[in-house]
PDB file of C-alpha atoms and ligand atoms in Angstrom:
ATOM      1  CA  UNK A   1      -0.071   0.170  -0.034  1.00  0.00           C
ATOM      2  CA  UNK A   2       1.760   3.182  -1.146  1.00  0.00           C
ATOM      3  CA  UNK A   3       2.120   6.149   1.362  1.00  0.00           C
ATOM      4  CA  UNK A   4       0.596   8.729  -0.959  1.00  0.00           C
ATOM      5  CA  UNK A   5      -1.801   9.191  -3.435  1.00  0.00           C
ATOM      6  CA  UNK A   6      -1.325  10.505  -6.787  1.00  0.00           C
ATOM      7  CA  UNK A   7      -3.755  13.534  -8.014  1.00  0.00           C
ATOM      8  CA  UNK A   8      -3.964  14.890 -11.496  1.00  0.00           C
ATOM      9  CA  UNK A   9      -6.198  17.814 -11.352  1.00  0.00           C
ATOM     10  CA  UNK A  10      -7.537  20.048 -14.111  1.00  0.00           C
ATOM     11  CA  UNK A  11      -6.061  23.670 -13.653  1.00  0.00           C
ATOM     12  CA  UNK A  12      -7.312  26.175 -16.108  1.00  0.00           C
ATOM     13  CA  UNK A  13     -10.405  28.367 -17.131  1.00  0.00           C
ATOM     14  CA  UNK A  14     -12.505  29.310 -20.057  1.00  0.00           C
ATOM     15  CA  UNK A  15      -9.537  29.540 -22.314  1.00  0.00           C
ATOM     16  CA  UNK A  16      -8.028  26.337 -21.797  1.00  0.00           C
ATOM     17  CA  UNK A  17      -5.897  24.623 -19.143  1.00  0.00           C
ATOM     18  CA  UNK A  18      -4.457  21.033 -18.365  1.00  0.00           C
ATOM     19  CA  UNK A  19      -4.427  18.474 -15.327  1.00  0.00           C
ATOM     20  CA  UNK A  20      -1.247  19.246 -12.833  1.00  0.00           C
ATOM     21  CA  UNK A  21       0.077  16.249 -10.758  1.00  0.00           C
ATOM     22  CA  UNK A  22       0.073  16.401  -7.175  1.00  0.00           C
ATOM     23  CA  UNK A  23       1.226  14.144  -4.524  1.00  0.00           C
ATOM     24  CA  UNK A  24      -0.828  13.839  -1.202  1.00  0.00           C
ATOM     25  CA  UNK A  25       0.229  11.726   1.839  1.00  0.00           C
ATOM     26  CA  UNK A  26      -2.016   9.044   2.789  1.00  0.00           C
ATOM     27  CA  UNK A  27      -4.653   9.489   5.489  1.00  0.00           C
ATOM     28  CA  UNK A  28      -6.975   6.733   6.638  1.00  0.00           C
ATOM     29  CA  UNK A  29     -10.254   7.406   5.299  1.00  0.00           C
ATOM     30  CA  UNK A  30      -9.466  10.500   3.186  1.00  0.00           C
ATOM     31  CA  UNK A  31     -11.873  11.220   0.700  1.00  0.00           C
ATOM     32  CA  UNK A  32     -11.002  13.200  -2.348  1.00  0.00           C
ATOM     33  CA  UNK A  33     -12.002  16.485  -1.235  1.00  0.00           C
ATOM     34  CA  UNK A  34      -9.439  16.135   1.525  1.00  0.00           C
ATOM     35  CA  UNK A  35      -6.831  15.664  -0.918  1.00  0.00           C
ATOM     36  CA  UNK A  36      -7.861  18.567  -2.908  1.00  0.00           C
ATOM     37  CA  UNK A  37      -7.794  20.724   0.076  1.00  0.00           C
ATOM     38  CA  UNK A  38      -4.236  19.308   0.963  1.00  0.00           C
ATOM     39  CA  UNK A  39      -3.171  20.391  -2.283  1.00  0.00           C
ATOM     40  CA  UNK A  40      -4.877  23.874  -1.736  1.00  0.00           C
ATOM     41  CA  UNK A  41      -3.279  24.351   1.684  1.00  0.00           C
ATOM     42  CA  UNK A  42       0.471  23.407   0.550  1.00  0.00           C
ATOM     43  CA  UNK A  43       0.843  23.426  -2.945  1.00  0.00           C
ATOM     44  CA  UNK A  44      -1.630  25.503  -5.010  1.00  0.00           C
ATOM     45  CA  UNK A  45      -3.245  28.328  -2.618  1.00  0.00           C
ATOM     46  CA  UNK A  46      -5.117  29.370  -5.987  1.00  0.00           C
ATOM     47  CA  UNK A  47      -6.826  26.248  -6.850  1.00  0.00           C
ATOM     48  CA  UNK A  48     -10.720  26.916  -7.248  1.00  0.00           C
ATOM     49  CA  UNK A  49     -13.082  24.020  -5.586  1.00  0.00           C
ATOM     50  CA  UNK A  50     -16.437  24.777  -4.651  1.00  0.00           C
ATOM     51  CA  UNK A  51     -17.507  22.902  -1.453  1.00  0.00           C
ATOM     52  CA  UNK A  52     -19.622  23.711   1.566  1.00  0.00           C
ATOM     53  CA  UNK A  53     -20.679  20.663   3.899  1.00  0.00           C
ATOM     54  CA  UNK A  54     -18.081  17.955   3.612  1.00  0.00           C
ATOM     55  CA  UNK A  55     -21.078  15.670   4.300  1.00  0.00           C
ATOM     56  CA  UNK A  56     -22.848  15.008   0.934  1.00  0.00           C
ATOM     57  CA  UNK A  57     -25.639  17.161   1.559  1.00  0.00           C
ATOM     58  CA  UNK A  58     -24.907  20.425   0.115  1.00  0.00           C
ATOM     59  CA  UNK A  59     -24.562  19.365  -3.667  1.00  0.00           C
ATOM     60  CA  UNK A  60     -21.401  21.776  -4.132  1.00  0.00           C
ATOM     61  CA  UNK A  61     -18.621  19.511  -4.825  1.00  0.00           C
ATOM     62  CA  UNK A  62     -19.906  17.666  -7.935  1.00  0.00           C
ATOM     63  CA  UNK A  63     -16.720  16.693 -10.110  1.00  0.00           C
ATOM     64  CA  UNK A  64     -15.864  14.188 -12.560  1.00  0.00           C
ATOM     65  CA  UNK A  65     -13.371  11.401 -10.864  1.00  0.00           C
ATOM     66  CA  UNK A  66     -11.599   9.320 -13.254  1.00  0.00           C
ATOM     67  CA  UNK A  67     -14.294  10.592 -15.942  1.00  0.00           C
ATOM     68  CA  UNK A  68     -17.330   9.566 -13.578  1.00  0.00           C
ATOM     69  CA  UNK A  69     -19.677  12.498 -12.139  1.00  0.00           C
ATOM     70  CA  UNK A  70     -19.223  11.883  -8.296  1.00  0.00           C
ATOM     71  CA  UNK A  71     -19.365  14.074  -5.218  1.00  0.00           C
ATOM     72  CA  UNK A  72     -15.534  14.584  -4.018  1.00  0.00           C
ATOM     73  CA  UNK A  73     -16.631  14.625  -0.407  1.00  0.00           C
ATOM     74  CA  UNK A  74     -18.248  11.151  -0.631  1.00  0.00           C
ATOM     75  CA  UNK A  75     -15.435   9.528  -2.815  1.00  0.00           C
ATOM     76  CA  UNK A  76     -13.060   7.567  -0.969  1.00  0.00           C
ATOM     77  CA  UNK A  77      -9.613   7.780  -2.111  1.00  0.00           C
ATOM     78  CA  UNK A  78      -8.565   4.151  -1.388  1.00  0.00           C
ATOM     79  CA  UNK A  79     -11.343   3.283  -4.179  1.00  0.00           C
ATOM     80  CA  UNK A  80      -8.388   4.215  -6.726  1.00  0.00           C
ATOM     81  CA  UNK A  81      -5.617   2.332  -4.724  1.00  0.00           C
ATOM     82  CA  UNK A  82      -2.634   2.109  -7.243  1.00  0.00           C
ATOM     83  CA  UNK A  83      -4.238   4.384  -9.644  1.00  0.00           C
ATOM     84  CA  UNK A  84      -3.522   8.034 -10.639  1.00  0.00           C
ATOM     85  CA  UNK A  85      -6.864   9.819  -9.617  1.00  0.00           C
ATOM     86  CA  UNK A  86      -8.098  12.379 -12.312  1.00  0.00           C
ATOM     87  CA  UNK A  87     -10.149  14.983 -11.060  1.00  0.00           C
ATOM     88  CA  UNK A  88     -11.685  17.438 -13.787  1.00  0.00           C
ATOM     89  CA  UNK A  89     -14.823  19.633 -13.238  1.00  0.00           C
ATOM     90  CA  UNK A  90     -18.268  18.916 -14.630  1.00  0.00           C
ATOM     91  CA  UNK A  91     -18.183  19.048 -18.382  1.00  0.00           C
ATOM     92  CA  UNK A  92     -21.608  19.932 -19.462  1.00  0.00           C
ATOM     93  CA  UNK A  93     -21.616  23.338 -17.452  1.00  0.00           C
ATOM     94  CA  UNK A  94     -19.192  26.224 -18.593  1.00  0.00           C
ATOM     95  CA  UNK A  95     -16.128  26.365 -16.734  1.00  0.00           C
ATOM     96  CA  UNK A  96     -15.262  29.211 -14.468  1.00  0.00           C
ATOM     97  CA  UNK A  97     -11.872  28.125 -12.973  1.00  0.00           C
ATOM     98  CA  UNK A  98     -10.334  24.683 -11.915  1.00  0.00           C
ATOM     99  CA  UNK A  99     -13.103  22.528 -10.594  1.00  0.00           C
ATOM    100  CA  UNK A 100     -15.900  25.286 -10.403  1.00  0.00           C
ATOM    101  CA  UNK A 101     -18.490  25.559 -13.316  1.00  0.00           C
ATOM    102  CA  UNK A 102     -21.196  27.711 -13.674  1.00  0.00           C
ATOM    103  CA  UNK A 103     -24.271  25.868 -12.969  1.00  0.00           C
ATOM    104  CA  UNK A 104     -26.520  28.906 -13.071  1.00  0.00           C
ATOM    105  CA  UNK A 105     -28.526  27.198 -16.128  1.00  0.00           C
ATOM    106  CA  UNK A 106     -30.138  25.116 -13.827  1.00  0.00           C
ATOM    107  CA  UNK A 107     -31.591  28.011 -11.585  1.00  0.00           C
ATOM    108  CA  UNK A 108     -32.943  29.566 -14.870  1.00  0.00           C
ATOM    109  CA  UNK A 109     -34.727  26.126 -15.469  1.00  0.00           C
ATOM    110  CA  UNK A 110     -35.845  26.043 -11.819  1.00  0.00           C
ATOM    111  CA  UNK A 111     -37.795  29.559 -12.468  1.00  0.00           C
ATOM    112  CA  UNK A 112     -39.654  28.218 -14.969  1.00  0.00           C
ATOM    113  CA  UNK A 113     -41.528  25.512 -12.886  1.00  0.00           C
ATOM    114  CA  UNK A 114     -45.015  26.172 -11.391  1.00  0.00           C
ATOM    115  CA  UNK A 115     -44.664  26.010  -7.796  1.00  0.00           C
ATOM    116  CA  UNK A 116     -46.958  23.540  -5.599  1.00  0.00           C
ATOM    117  CA  UNK A 117     -50.373  24.575  -6.072  1.00  0.00           C
ATOM    118  CA  UNK A 118     -52.618  23.001  -3.286  1.00  0.00           C
ATOM    119  CA  UNK A 119     -56.377  22.792  -3.129  1.00  0.00           C
ATOM    120  CA  UNK A 120     -57.817  24.810  -0.678  1.00  0.00           C
ATOM    121  CA  UNK A 121     -60.098  22.036   0.572  1.00  0.00           C
ATOM    122  CA  UNK A 122     -61.326  20.851   3.863  1.00  0.00           C
ATOM    123  CA  UNK A 123     -58.781  19.001   5.904  1.00  0.00           C
ATOM    124  CA  UNK A 124     -57.013  16.421   3.671  1.00  0.00           C
ATOM    125  CA  UNK A 125     -55.516  13.266   5.015  1.00  0.00           C
ATOM    126  CA  UNK A 126     -52.769  12.164   2.771  1.00  0.00           C
ATOM    127  CA  UNK A 127     -52.315   8.584   2.062  1.00  0.00           C
ATOM    128  CA  UNK A 128     -49.225   6.604   2.847  1.00  0.00           C
ATOM    129  CA  UNK A 129     -48.796   5.358  -0.606  1.00  0.00           C
ATOM    130  CA  UNK A 130     -48.731   9.016  -1.537  1.00  0.00           C
ATOM    131  CA  UNK A 131     -46.084   9.669   0.958  1.00  0.00           C
ATOM    132  CA  UNK A 132     -44.070   6.662  -0.141  1.00  0.00           C
ATOM    133  CA  UNK A 133     -44.191   7.654  -3.743  1.00  0.00           C
ATOM    134  CA  UNK A 134     -42.720  11.315  -3.507  1.00  0.00           C
ATOM    135  CA  UNK A 135     -40.635  10.996  -0.487  1.00  0.00           C
ATOM    136  CA  UNK A 136     -37.392  10.180  -2.447  1.00  0.00           C
ATOM    137  CA  UNK A 137     -37.844  13.177  -4.794  1.00  0.00           C
ATOM    138  CA  UNK A 138     -37.259  15.187  -1.492  1.00  0.00           C
ATOM    139  CA  UNK A 139     -33.720  14.087  -1.099  1.00  0.00           C
ATOM    140  CA  UNK A 140     -32.395  15.733  -3.977  1.00  0.00           C
ATOM    141  CA  UNK A 141     -29.375  17.804  -3.053  1.00  0.00           C
ATOM    142  CA  UNK A 142     -29.264  19.662  -6.264  1.00  0.00           C
ATOM    143  CA  UNK A 143     -25.713  18.415  -7.252  1.00  0.00           C
ATOM    144  CA  UNK A 144     -26.361  18.508 -10.857  1.00  0.00           C
ATOM    145  CA  UNK A 145     -24.628  15.200 -11.270  1.00  0.00           C
ATOM    146  CA  UNK A 146     -27.416  13.707 -13.110  1.00  0.00           C
ATOM    147  CA  UNK A 147     -27.626  16.868 -15.581  1.00  0.00           C
ATOM    148  CA  UNK A 148     -23.750  16.667 -16.045  1.00  0.00           C
ATOM    149  CA  UNK A 149     -23.985  12.686 -17.206  1.00  0.00           C
ATOM    150  CA  UNK A 150     -27.205  12.869 -19.327  1.00  0.00           C
ATOM    151  CA  UNK A 151     -26.013  12.870 -22.961  1.00  0.00           C
ATOM    152  CA  UNK A 152     -29.029  15.126 -23.958  1.00  0.00           C
ATOM    153  CA  UNK A 153     -27.786  18.009 -22.097  1.00  0.00           C
ATOM    154  CA  UNK A 154     -24.097  17.032 -22.347  1.00  0.00           C
ATOM    155  CA  UNK A 155     -24.028  17.082 -26.136  1.00  0.00           C
ATOM    156  CA  UNK A 156     -26.951  20.081 -26.884  1.00  0.00           C
ATOM    157  CA  UNK A 157     -27.122  22.350 -23.780  1.00  0.00           C
ATOM    158  CA  UNK A 158     -26.720  25.536 -25.635  1.00  0.00           C
ATOM    159  CA  UNK A 159     -29.927  24.620 -27.843  1.00  0.00           C
ATOM    160  CA  UNK A 160     -31.240  22.158 -25.557  1.00  0.00           C
ATOM    161  CA  UNK A 161     -35.163  21.595 -25.341  1.00  0.00           C
ATOM    162  CA  UNK A 162     -34.833  19.079 -22.224  1.00  0.00           C
ATOM    163  CA  UNK A 163     -34.986  20.393 -18.735  1.00  0.00           C
ATOM    164  CA  UNK A 164     -33.034  17.310 -17.637  1.00  0.00           C
ATOM    165  CA  UNK A 165     -33.341  14.612 -14.853  1.00  0.00           C
ATOM    166  CA  UNK A 166     -33.283  16.920 -12.064  1.00  0.00           C
ATOM    167  CA  UNK A 167     -36.193  18.921 -13.031  1.00  0.00           C
ATOM    168  CA  UNK A 168     -38.325  15.879 -14.362  1.00  0.00           C
ATOM    169  CA  UNK A 169     -37.616  14.766 -10.644  1.00  0.00           C
ATOM    170  CA  UNK A 170     -38.902  18.224  -9.500  1.00  0.00           C
ATOM    171  CA  UNK A 171     -41.981  17.924 -11.843  1.00  0.00           C
ATOM    172  CA  UNK A 172     -42.722  14.415 -10.318  1.00  0.00           C
ATOM    173  CA  UNK A 173     -42.669  15.877  -6.752  1.00  0.00           C
ATOM    174  CA  UNK A 174     -45.189  18.186  -7.600  1.00  0.00           C
ATOM    175  CA  UNK A 175     -47.346  16.145 -10.201  1.00  0.00           C
ATOM    176  CA  UNK A 176     -47.718  13.138  -7.901  1.00  0.00           C
ATOM    177  CA  UNK A 177     -48.879  15.254  -4.744  1.00  0.00           C
ATOM    178  CA  UNK A 178     -52.174  14.368  -4.389  1.00  0.00           C
ATOM    179  CA  UNK A 179     -53.076  18.076  -3.330  1.00  0.00           C
ATOM    180  CA  UNK A 180     -51.459  19.783  -6.031  1.00  0.00           C
ATOM    181  CA  UNK A 181     -53.821  21.280  -8.812  1.00  0.00           C
ATOM    182  CA  UNK A 182     -51.387  22.874 -11.456  1.00  0.00           C
ATOM    183  CA  UNK A 183     -51.281  21.213 -14.821  1.00  0.00           C
ATOM    184  CA  UNK A 184     -47.613  20.874 -15.888  1.00  0.00           C
ATOM    185  CA  UNK A 185     -48.415  18.172 -18.460  1.00  0.00           C
ATOM    186  CA  UNK A 186     -48.013  20.451 -21.414  1.00  0.00           C
ATOM    187  CA  UNK A 187     -45.139  22.012 -20.024  1.00  0.00           C
ATOM    188  CA  UNK A 188     -43.572  18.491 -19.548  1.00  0.00           C
ATOM    189  CA  UNK A 189     -44.305  17.483 -22.916  1.00  0.00           C
ATOM    190  CA  UNK A 190     -43.193  20.862 -25.002  1.00  0.00           C
ATOM    191  CA  UNK A 191     -40.866  23.213 -23.405  1.00  0.00           C
ATOM    192  CA  UNK A 192     -39.442  20.537 -20.781  1.00  0.00           C
ATOM    193  CA  UNK A 193     -38.711  18.166 -23.872  1.00  0.00           C
ATOM    194  CA  UNK A 194     -39.450  14.786 -21.723  1.00  0.00           C
ATOM    195  CA  UNK A 195     -39.547  13.150 -25.149  1.00  0.00           C
ATOM    196  CA  UNK A 196     -35.733  13.579 -25.888  1.00  0.00           C
ATOM    197  CA  UNK A 197     -35.004  11.385 -22.689  1.00  0.00           C
ATOM    198  CA  UNK A 198     -34.437   7.839 -24.285  1.00  0.00           C
ATOM    199  CA  UNK A 199     -34.324   6.416 -20.874  1.00  0.00           C
ATOM    200  CA  UNK A 200     -30.483   5.329 -20.625  1.00  0.00           C
ATOM    201  CA  UNK A 201     -30.671   5.518 -16.825  1.00  0.00           C
ATOM    202  CA  UNK A 202     -27.273   6.908 -16.448  1.00  0.00           C
ATOM    203  CA  UNK A 203     -28.591   9.898 -14.164  1.00  0.00           C
ATOM    204  CA  UNK A 204     -29.903   7.389 -12.062  1.00  0.00           C
ATOM    205  CA  UNK A 205     -26.744   5.507 -11.981  1.00  0.00           C
ATOM    206  CA  UNK A 206     -24.741   8.828 -10.561  1.00  0.00           C
ATOM    207  CA  UNK A 207     -27.282  10.080  -8.127  1.00  0.00           C
ATOM    208  CA  UNK A 208     -25.717  10.141  -4.588  1.00  0.00           C
ATOM    209  CA  UNK A 209     -29.074  10.026  -3.130  1.00  0.00           C
ATOM    210  CA  UNK A 210     -29.764   7.061  -4.815  1.00  0.00           C
ATOM    211  CA  UNK A 211     -33.137   8.533  -6.353  1.00  0.00           C
ATOM    212  CA  UNK A 212     -34.808   6.148  -8.829  1.00  0.00           C
ATOM    213  CA  UNK A 213     -34.899   9.095 -11.212  1.00  0.00           C
ATOM    214  CA  UNK A 214     -35.747   7.139 -14.411  1.00  0.00           C
ATOM    215  CA  UNK A 215     -37.951   4.429 -13.048  1.00  0.00           C
ATOM    216  CA  UNK A 216     -39.942   6.416 -10.644  1.00  0.00           C
ATOM    217  CA  UNK A 217     -39.636  10.092 -12.158  1.00  0.00           C
ATOM    218  CA  UNK A 218     -39.253   9.859 -15.928  1.00  0.00           C
ATOM    219  CA  UNK A 219     -40.970   7.072 -16.718  1.00  0.00           C
ATOM    220  CA  UNK A 220     -44.333   7.718 -14.793  1.00  0.00           C
ATOM    221  CA  UNK A 221     -44.256  11.250 -16.416  1.00  0.00           C
ATOM    222  CA  UNK A 222     -44.013   9.790 -19.859  1.00  0.00           C
ATOM    223  CA  UNK A 223     -46.865   7.651 -19.128  1.00  0.00           C
ATOM    224  CA  UNK A 224     -48.848  10.891 -18.244  1.00  0.00           C
ATOM    225  CA  UNK A 225     -47.887  12.771 -21.155  1.00  0.00           C
ATOM    226  CA  UNK A 226     -48.933   9.497 -23.297  1.00  0.00           C
ATOM    227  CA  UNK A 227     -52.302   9.348 -21.717  1.00  0.00           C
ATOM    228  CA  UNK A 228     -53.041  12.903 -22.228  1.00  0.00           C
ATOM    229  CA  UNK A 229     -51.997  13.180 -25.705  1.00  0.00           C
ATOM    230  CA  UNK A 230     -52.501   9.725 -26.796  1.00  0.00           C
ATOM    231  CA  UNK A 231     -54.987   7.830 -24.783  1.00  0.00           C
ATOM    232  CA  UNK A 232     -57.958   9.905 -23.696  1.00  0.00           C
ATOM    233  CA  UNK A 233     -59.659   6.958 -21.934  1.00  0.00           C
ATOM    234  CA  UNK A 234     -56.978   6.259 -19.627  1.00  0.00           C
ATOM    235  CA  UNK A 235     -56.367  10.120 -19.036  1.00  0.00           C
ATOM    236  CA  UNK A 236     -60.236  10.257 -17.834  1.00  0.00           C
ATOM    237  CA  UNK A 237     -59.608   7.308 -15.552  1.00  0.00           C
ATOM    238  CA  UNK A 238     -56.395   8.752 -14.010  1.00  0.00           C
ATOM    239  CA  UNK A 239     -58.197  11.872 -13.458  1.00  0.00           C
ATOM    240  CA  UNK A 240     -60.948  10.258 -11.617  1.00  0.00           C
ATOM    241  CA  UNK A 241     -58.496   8.428  -9.371  1.00  0.00           C
ATOM    242  CA  UNK A 242     -56.894  11.717  -8.310  1.00  0.00           C
ATOM    243  CA  UNK A 243     -53.232  12.325  -9.164  1.00  0.00           C
TER     244      UNK A 243
HETATM  245 FE1  SF4 B 301     -28.072  15.243  -7.586  1.00  0.00          FE
HETATM  246 FE2  SF4 B 301     -29.756  12.969  -7.586  1.00  0.00          FE
HETATM  247 FE3  SF4 B 301     -30.626  15.735  -7.372  1.00  0.00          FE
HETATM  248 FE4  SF4 B 301     -29.791  14.962  -9.601  1.00  0.00          FE
HETATM  249  S1  SF4 B 301     -31.579  13.920  -8.529  1.00  0.00           S
HETATM  250  S2  SF4 B 301     -29.403  16.786  -8.927  1.00  0.00           S
HETATM  251  S3  SF4 B 301     -28.053  13.400  -9.184  1.00  0.00           S
HETATM  252  S4  SF4 B 301     -29.355  14.545  -6.085  1.00  0.00           S
HETATM  253 FE1  F3S B 302     -30.812  11.569 -19.597  1.00  0.00          FE
HETATM  254 FE2  F3S B 302     -31.318  10.165 -17.741  1.00  0.00          FE
HETATM  255 FE3  F3S B 302     -33.059  10.259 -19.641  1.00  0.00          FE
HETATM  256  S1  F3S B 302     -29.238  10.146 -18.234  1.00  0.00           S
HETATM  257  S2  F3S B 302     -31.601  10.321 -21.333  1.00  0.00           S
HETATM  258  S3  F3S B 302     -32.431  11.904 -18.244  1.00  0.00           S
HETATM  259  S4  F3S B 302     -32.554   8.259 -18.498  1.00  0.00           S
HETATM  260 FE1  FES B 303     -21.422  19.173   0.366  1.00  0.00          FE
HETATM  261 FE2  FES B 303     -19.814  17.770  -0.976  1.00  0.00          FE
HETATM  262  S1  FES B 303     -19.371  19.445   0.148  1.00  0.00           S
HETATM  263  S2  FES B 303     -21.970  17.658  -0.958  1.00  0.00           S
END
């Protein structure tokens, strides 16, 4: 077992850059963010990295580690025993500096989603199956790793007509709430572009919160779009049964 890890960290900005190699002493239980902080403290004080909680809760430290989108604070270095650990910024979003990208496009998408719109009805008892269905969506930490890995956004973001998996989760959270009465189905189909998702499930595979993005959010929303636009009888019965 080596007494140090070898990191190769992207250094650069929108004008270009390259990976630079650093050696970091091994500490038992070290995660990638610890090693990046070591580099920042001892070798490259100007290394830009975004982080906040160091507990996999804030969603700030997203990066690509050996090509896979991950949270740096949740990824142990001993997973890469004997390998050089390549750390790069998320590639789907414009780079600001080093490991920091501009994810503001996501916030612009978020503004377009109609807020929760509850019925003003008499006391309402939420059934357990409704709670179970939407509970996992509340665990999203907005790390945008799913947005980073989705090929629809990665390849076509500038002209994308797809909101991306994170916002399909958000739409599902509202759509499946039995008290919500806003109609988001036309938006999901048209501006939201759910038809561009071809169910590759890469988003689900990188989600650090283990949200079943494709199976529990995207596919049920696709079914609702299909019912509305292509199967009026099923749509009628779905409405009768509530959301
Ligand atoms: Fe991150 Fe998962 Fe939320 Fe996507 S759905 S932003 S991967 S926590
Ligand atoms: Fe993209 Fe996930 Fe669909 S990776 S294509 S949103 S299943
Ligand atoms: Fe908060 Fe990694 S620092 S999720």
